[in-house]
């Protein structure tokens, strides 16, 4: 029986049927959502083929009258239906069926049947074809039948009806003024009608081609909504007030930034000076900064962050610096304390694992303003933490915070009377198109050169059967007083397998390196244990120093131990490309030549090979990012706004750069000239999902 397609809006008022719930699960709530749910492919039900002309292994539609319908047991119970159309007979075979199926296909019933014809025991047959009961005068559809992406609880027939009626009801009138639309674009209604119900004359190649004008229209619309939503957020923020960090004349800390610069053991690179200039300019304005500082691993973002913090502090404001993991936060802490404590700055330390009295006294000093700099994990933004005068929030590796954490942080910062400036930092260089799509609301600063004197890391590939040779290399390095990372792969399905593997390697290396300390770091350890191991690896020449650190990927980001000169990555083919690049960035930080050994297993996929090859070919983070985008596609690219990226259903930012630029220009003009239309367009396209784009 054909299901009644409900009005989408009814669904919330009454008891929901399984298909209604399934629609909701797919996010198909409003008429417009259904109208924008495009077919995966199409079936041609506009033609009937005479049974006598059916060819083996071809998909076709026939029409006939049931001659015979019986349950038989041949090896297994099945329903055998024989139909006839004047030209010949066809057997329909059902291995799964209900009693009602048998009843529905009574002798004399006229049916339209679509399926693949195959030579069977009794001539041609169709197994589990789709069958429609019809009358003599039931018309043939005149258009191709769409097949939609669906789920098990959502029958195609139901979805088709729901989409079909939503398409009629949905408000698809042209919102965009002609002056905004790029010339030659198809109308929205026309584009959707075409894609849902194409004319049967349309060739399959045209339907597949996402450059068809109908597709171009949808891509433009979608990218426009996305650009509008972000530019709007940016403009709204321009109306907020933030503390302007101007020099307090005569204050004793007035030259904190200059004193820090003077105390550093190195001078800033030109690239660091440039981005510091960009950041400083923002910080002197009374509009909140929202800036993303990107720079390849090891490019020296931390010191730029410290100098920005100094600027806030010397103007009498507090600064919070957050990192996604405790290890990383603690490493920042160590650096910042070393740089800033001698200059009289009090640094507080806040993480989830810090409890009790220590935590309370820390909170009190943050609330009183005594602690000018607060370093920690996302615990820094938890509700109980009150700042006296928070003026700058710095978020390291911001894309590794979860969407919820990022939204919470944003909410917390925006709730302040004067909104703090925000500096986000990322070591994942983002290709330009991706940055434009995902971060249109942010200003971008890029450190595009490494500090001088870095020796390039040599990268070598080894089959894992040569593990012993690799261990011999480790011994050489350790005897020279150098340190080594051994990275074990994360086995997705099983954390305990990870652990077994890492533990076994730890044991093997301990035995192979008598007299040297081998450490183990993995995700199951308590934060304090991890910190203790890291401290022993990072520590100076002390006798207890760890020479070889065996770790699961917890060392992935930010760790800075310049004396480490060799990294071994086991089953490197299992890692993502940017992950490998991040890992390799842990070495080559000191003045000695370093080597990265990528051990690979036997079963190399094409993508795995492509990743390893890219690692051999280049050390340029932007080139790596470009290749990564090619191999993986944008959906997976950034942990960052993953949800935001996957909101793009039609456009593909690796291919649609031209449309993206059109959308960007149109978004600027629309916001200037027709702000209400901009609002309507965003609501039409994004509905309630908009806030994810701002996370
Ligand atoms: P990342 O950008 O990956 O966070 P870090 O801030 O950890 O990089 O810097 C990497 C290393 O380079 C650190 O040891 C840091 O002290 C050092 N460094 C930063 N800037 C310079 C510079 N201008 N000259 C020399 N060394 C620098
Ligand atoms: Mg860093």
mmCIF file of C-alpha atoms in Angstrom, residues 31 35 161-172 189 193 197:
data_model
loop_
_atom_site.group_PDB
_atom_site.id
_atom_site.type_symbol
_atom_site.label_atom_id
_atom_site.label_comp_id
_atom_site.label_asym_id
_atom_site.label_seq_id
_atom_site.Cartn_x
_atom_site.Cartn_y
_atom_site.Cartn_z
ATOM 1 C CA UNK A 31 9.830 21.139 3.052
ATOM 2 C CA UNK A 35 13.358 19.600 -1.737
ATOM 3 C CA UNK A 161 6.101 10.913 -2.095
ATOM 4 C CA UNK A 162 7.419 13.065 0.720
ATOM 5 C CA UNK A 163 9.949 14.743 -1.561
ATOM 6 C CA UNK A 164 7.451 15.112 -4.393
ATOM 7 C CA UNK A 165 4.857 16.871 -2.282
ATOM 8 C CA UNK A 166 7.451 18.943 -0.417
ATOM 9 C CA UNK A 167 8.787 20.083 -3.763
ATOM 10 C CA UNK A 168 5.335 21.424 -4.644
ATOM 11 C CA UNK A 169 4.835 23.120 -1.287
ATOM 12 C CA UNK A 170 8.331 24.452 -0.632
ATOM 13 C CA UNK A 171 8.897 28.138 -1.053
ATOM 14 C CA UNK A 172 11.425 28.196 -3.849
ATOM 15 C CA UNK A 189 12.979 25.931 -8.904
ATOM 16 C CA UNK A 193 12.619 20.198 -10.771
ATOM 17 C CA UNK A 197 12.422 14.584 -12.213
#
